[in-house]
XYZ file of C-alpha atoms in Angstrom:
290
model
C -10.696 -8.028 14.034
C -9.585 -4.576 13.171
C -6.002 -3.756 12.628
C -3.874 -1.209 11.010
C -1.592 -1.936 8.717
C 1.008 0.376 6.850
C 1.227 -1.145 3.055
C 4.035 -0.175 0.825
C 3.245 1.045 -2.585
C 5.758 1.540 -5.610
C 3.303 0.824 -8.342
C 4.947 -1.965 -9.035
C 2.753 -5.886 -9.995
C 4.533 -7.277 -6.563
C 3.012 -4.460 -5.078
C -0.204 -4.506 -6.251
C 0.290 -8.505 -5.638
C 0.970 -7.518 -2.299
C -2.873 -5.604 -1.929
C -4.374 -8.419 -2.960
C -2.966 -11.052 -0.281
C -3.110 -8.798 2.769
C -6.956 -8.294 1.666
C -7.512 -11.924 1.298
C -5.555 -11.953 4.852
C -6.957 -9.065 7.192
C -10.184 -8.200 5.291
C -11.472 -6.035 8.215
C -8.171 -3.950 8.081
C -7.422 0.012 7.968
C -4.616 0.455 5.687
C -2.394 2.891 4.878
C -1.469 3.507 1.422
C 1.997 4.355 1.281
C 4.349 5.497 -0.873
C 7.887 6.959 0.195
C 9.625 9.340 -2.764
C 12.778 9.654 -3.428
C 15.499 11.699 -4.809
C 15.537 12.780 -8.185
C 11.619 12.958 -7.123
C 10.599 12.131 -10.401
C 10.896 9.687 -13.133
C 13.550 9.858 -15.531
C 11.238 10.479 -18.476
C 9.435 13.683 -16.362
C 12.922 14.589 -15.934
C 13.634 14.781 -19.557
C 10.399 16.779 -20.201
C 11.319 19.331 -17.524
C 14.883 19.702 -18.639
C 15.345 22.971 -20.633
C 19.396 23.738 -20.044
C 21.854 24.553 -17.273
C 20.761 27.912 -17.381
C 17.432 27.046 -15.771
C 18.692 25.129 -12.997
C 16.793 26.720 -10.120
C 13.193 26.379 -12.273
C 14.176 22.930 -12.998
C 15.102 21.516 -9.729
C 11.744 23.514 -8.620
C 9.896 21.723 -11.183
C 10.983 18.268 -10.386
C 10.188 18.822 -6.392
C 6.582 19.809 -8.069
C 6.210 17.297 -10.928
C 7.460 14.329 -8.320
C 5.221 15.275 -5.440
C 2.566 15.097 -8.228
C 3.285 11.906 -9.549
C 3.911 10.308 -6.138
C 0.616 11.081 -4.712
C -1.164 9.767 -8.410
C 0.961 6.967 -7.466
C -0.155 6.343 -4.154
C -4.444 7.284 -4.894
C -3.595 4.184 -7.490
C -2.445 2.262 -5.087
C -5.655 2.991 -3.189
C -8.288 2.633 -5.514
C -6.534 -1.205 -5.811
C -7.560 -2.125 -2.141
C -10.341 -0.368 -1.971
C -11.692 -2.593 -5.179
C -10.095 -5.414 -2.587
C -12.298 -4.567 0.077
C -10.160 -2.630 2.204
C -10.868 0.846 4.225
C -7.620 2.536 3.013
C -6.200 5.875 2.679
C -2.919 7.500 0.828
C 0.165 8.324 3.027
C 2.994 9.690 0.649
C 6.126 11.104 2.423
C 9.550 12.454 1.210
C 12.476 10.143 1.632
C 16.403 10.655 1.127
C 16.947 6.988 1.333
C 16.814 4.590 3.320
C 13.482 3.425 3.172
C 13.174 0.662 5.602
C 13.967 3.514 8.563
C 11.239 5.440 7.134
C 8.462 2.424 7.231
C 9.962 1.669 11.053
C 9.357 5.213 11.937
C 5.873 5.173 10.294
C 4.793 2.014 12.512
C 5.742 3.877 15.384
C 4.627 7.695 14.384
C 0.931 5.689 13.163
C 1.081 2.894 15.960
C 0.531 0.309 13.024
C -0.196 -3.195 14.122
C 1.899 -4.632 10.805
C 4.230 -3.329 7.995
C 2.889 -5.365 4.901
C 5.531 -5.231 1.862
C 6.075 -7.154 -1.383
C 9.369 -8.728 -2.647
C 9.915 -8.741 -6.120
C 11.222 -12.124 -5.988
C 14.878 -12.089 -5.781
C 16.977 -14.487 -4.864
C 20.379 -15.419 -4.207
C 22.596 -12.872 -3.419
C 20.221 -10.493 -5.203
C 18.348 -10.843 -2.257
C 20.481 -9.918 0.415
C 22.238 -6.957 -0.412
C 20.034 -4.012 0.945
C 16.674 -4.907 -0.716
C 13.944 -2.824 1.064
C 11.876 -5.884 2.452
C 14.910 -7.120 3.884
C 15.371 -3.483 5.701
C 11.766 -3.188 6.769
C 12.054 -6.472 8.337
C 15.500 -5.606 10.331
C 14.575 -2.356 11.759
C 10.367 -2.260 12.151
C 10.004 -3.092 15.880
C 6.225 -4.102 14.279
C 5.307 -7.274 12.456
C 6.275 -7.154 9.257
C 5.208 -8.766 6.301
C 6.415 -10.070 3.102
C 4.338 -10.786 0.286
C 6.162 -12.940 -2.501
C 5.402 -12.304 -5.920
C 3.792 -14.120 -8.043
C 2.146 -16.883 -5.840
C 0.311 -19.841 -7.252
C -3.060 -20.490 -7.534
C -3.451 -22.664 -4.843
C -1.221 -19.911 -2.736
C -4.033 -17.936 -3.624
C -6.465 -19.677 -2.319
C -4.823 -20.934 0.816
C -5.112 -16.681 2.017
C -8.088 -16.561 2.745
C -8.997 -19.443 5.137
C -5.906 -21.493 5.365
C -4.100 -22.129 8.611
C -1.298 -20.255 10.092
C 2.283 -22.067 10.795
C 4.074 -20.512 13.260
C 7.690 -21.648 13.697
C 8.663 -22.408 17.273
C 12.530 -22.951 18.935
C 11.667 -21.921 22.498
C 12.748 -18.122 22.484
C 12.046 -15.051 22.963
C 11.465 -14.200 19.344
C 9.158 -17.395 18.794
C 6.680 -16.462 21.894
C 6.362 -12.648 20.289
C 5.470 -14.480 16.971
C 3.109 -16.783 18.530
C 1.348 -13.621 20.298
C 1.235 -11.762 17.354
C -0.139 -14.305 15.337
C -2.755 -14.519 17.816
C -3.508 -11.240 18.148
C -3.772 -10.632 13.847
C -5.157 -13.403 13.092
C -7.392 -13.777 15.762
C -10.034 -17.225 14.555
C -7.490 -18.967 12.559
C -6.960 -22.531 12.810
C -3.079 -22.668 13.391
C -0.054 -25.201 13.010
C 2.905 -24.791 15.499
C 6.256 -26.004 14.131
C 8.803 -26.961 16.442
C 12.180 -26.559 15.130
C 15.538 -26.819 15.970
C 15.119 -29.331 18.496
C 12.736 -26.768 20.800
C 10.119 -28.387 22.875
C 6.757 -27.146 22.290
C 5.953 -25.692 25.394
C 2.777 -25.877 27.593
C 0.408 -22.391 26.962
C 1.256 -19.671 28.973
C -1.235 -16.941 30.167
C 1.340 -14.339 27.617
C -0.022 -17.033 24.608
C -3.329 -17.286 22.950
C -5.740 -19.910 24.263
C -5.090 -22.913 22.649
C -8.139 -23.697 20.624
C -7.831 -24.409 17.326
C -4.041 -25.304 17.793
C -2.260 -27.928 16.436
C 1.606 -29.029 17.250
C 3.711 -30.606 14.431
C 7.608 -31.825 14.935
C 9.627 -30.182 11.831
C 12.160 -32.793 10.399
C 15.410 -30.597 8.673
C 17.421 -33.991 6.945
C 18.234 -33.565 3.923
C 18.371 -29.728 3.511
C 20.731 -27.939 1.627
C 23.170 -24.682 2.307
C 23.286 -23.496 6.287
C 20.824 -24.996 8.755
C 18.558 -21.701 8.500
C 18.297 -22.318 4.559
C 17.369 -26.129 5.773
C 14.982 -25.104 8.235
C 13.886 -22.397 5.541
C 13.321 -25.196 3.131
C 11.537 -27.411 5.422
C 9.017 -24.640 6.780
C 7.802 -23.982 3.159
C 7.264 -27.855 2.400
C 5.208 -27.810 5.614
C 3.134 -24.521 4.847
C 2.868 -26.473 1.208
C 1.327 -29.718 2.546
C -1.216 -27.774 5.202
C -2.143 -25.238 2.823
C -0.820 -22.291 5.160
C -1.798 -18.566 4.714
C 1.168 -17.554 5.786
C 4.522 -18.526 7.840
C 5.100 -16.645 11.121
C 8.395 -16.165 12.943
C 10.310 -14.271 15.369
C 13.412 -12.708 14.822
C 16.099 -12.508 17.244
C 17.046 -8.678 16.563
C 20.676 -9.465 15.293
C 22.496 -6.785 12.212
C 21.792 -7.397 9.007
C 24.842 -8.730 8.310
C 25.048 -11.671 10.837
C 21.663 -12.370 9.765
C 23.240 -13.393 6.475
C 26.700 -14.493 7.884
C 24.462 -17.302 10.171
C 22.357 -18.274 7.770
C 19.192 -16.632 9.988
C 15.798 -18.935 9.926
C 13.954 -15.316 9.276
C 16.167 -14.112 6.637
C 15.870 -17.811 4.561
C 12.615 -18.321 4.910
C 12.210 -14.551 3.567
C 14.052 -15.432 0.524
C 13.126 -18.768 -0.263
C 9.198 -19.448 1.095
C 6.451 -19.300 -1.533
C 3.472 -17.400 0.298
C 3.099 -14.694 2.746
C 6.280 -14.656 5.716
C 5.208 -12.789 8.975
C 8.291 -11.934 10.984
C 7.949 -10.419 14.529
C 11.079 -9.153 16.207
C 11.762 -9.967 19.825
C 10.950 -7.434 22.467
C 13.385 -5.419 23.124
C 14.615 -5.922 26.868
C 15.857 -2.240 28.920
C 19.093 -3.229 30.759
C 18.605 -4.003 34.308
């Protein structure tokens, strides 16, 4: 199946990490390339180069808007000539930002009608983490899918992309039918595993799910975990995706701030920080009031 995806590009090995698995996961994909520049527009060595006194301050700040347009779009062809070499159709996107970033990538899903927002993390944890990283951002305010790519991943991680089930985390809500259509929708074919957690009942399919070939239904078990029940439940989805050999992890989101997310130990957010392969979250439709 064909589907468009909006990749983030920094130049960075999680992002170039982050080529490779979405290749390995949508091979059939259009992607877009994309790289989001910021203020000073330029790296700090360029900077140096183009600095030549106070006096010049109009040709310098002129120069920089140049030199880091330049060097963003070198950036993002890079970035391009990686997934092409991966298989992918794919094409730069570079845009001016002023920070921010994760409302940029939300207004690209919209402005390009993206089917997913793929990202990689650079592996954080702890409070690292939390505090504003731009996976974490993309994931609160893309109305898409959005996907985060953990870096490094092992080889058997590796492997698992290409032809290893999905696990899709279910609790009965809104969120987890939106993941469980979405997962059916991108990765239409797959065999997939259907966690119930929480105590939610796995429910009988629905004509809003996918058919139900190829489905199987496992009961999650969270004794034993550690910090808030989403870090258990966190914890407990990766040990699962571990022992089937997932592709990825799938889950919906219920749409809360940022901040609760963190303050109530979110299943999203956790699983985000802590699971070692590819997490798919999908944010639950947003309702008009009656």
């Amino acid at each position: 199946m064909a589907i468009d995806v909006i990749v983030g590009y920094d130049g960075s090995p999680a992002a170039a990490a982050a080529i490779d698995a979405g290749a390995a996961l949508f091979p059939q994909a259009h992607v877009w390339i994309t790289h989001l520049w910021t203020p000073p527009f330029a790296s700090e060595s360029l900077r140096r180069r183009l600095w030549t006194g106070a006096a010049d301050l109009d040709h310098f700040i002129e120069a920089i808007e140049r030199e880091g347009e330049a060097e963003a779009r070198r950036l993002a062809d890079r970035g391009v000539r990686l997934a092409r070499t991966a298989g992918w159709d794919a094409e730069p996107l570079v845009r001016r930002a002023y920070g921010g970033e994760g409302l940029y990538f939300a207004q690209l899903a919209e402005e390009l009608d993206a089917d997913l927002v793929l990202v990689g993390s650079r592996g954080l944890g702890g409070a690292r983490a939390v505090l504003g990283s731009v996976s974490d951002m993309v994931v609160h305010y893309t109305p898409r899918p959005v996907m985060v790519v953990p870096h490094p991943l092992l080889s058997a991680e590796q492997t698992a992309l290409a032809s290893g089930p999905v696990l899709i985390g279910w609790d009965g809500s809104p969120g987890a039918e939106a993941a469980f259509a979405a997962a059916g929708r991108l990765f239409a074919g797959r065999d997939m595993v259907i966690v119930s957690v929480d105590g939610g009942e796995i429910p009988p399919p629905t004509d809003s799910l996918p058919p139900a070939d190829g489905i199987t239904v496992d009961r999650l078990d969270v004794t034993g975990g550690s910090g808030t029940p989403g870090r258990a439940v966190a914890e407990a989805l990766d040990a699962c995706g571990r022992s089937r050999g997932a592709a990825t992890l799938v889950l919906g989101s219920r749409g809360r701030s940022v901040a609760r997310e963190i303050l109530t130990g979110s299943v999203a957010m956790a699983t985000l920080h802590h699971a070692h392969r590819p997490v798919m979250v999908v944010r639950q439709p947003h309702k008009e009031p009656a």
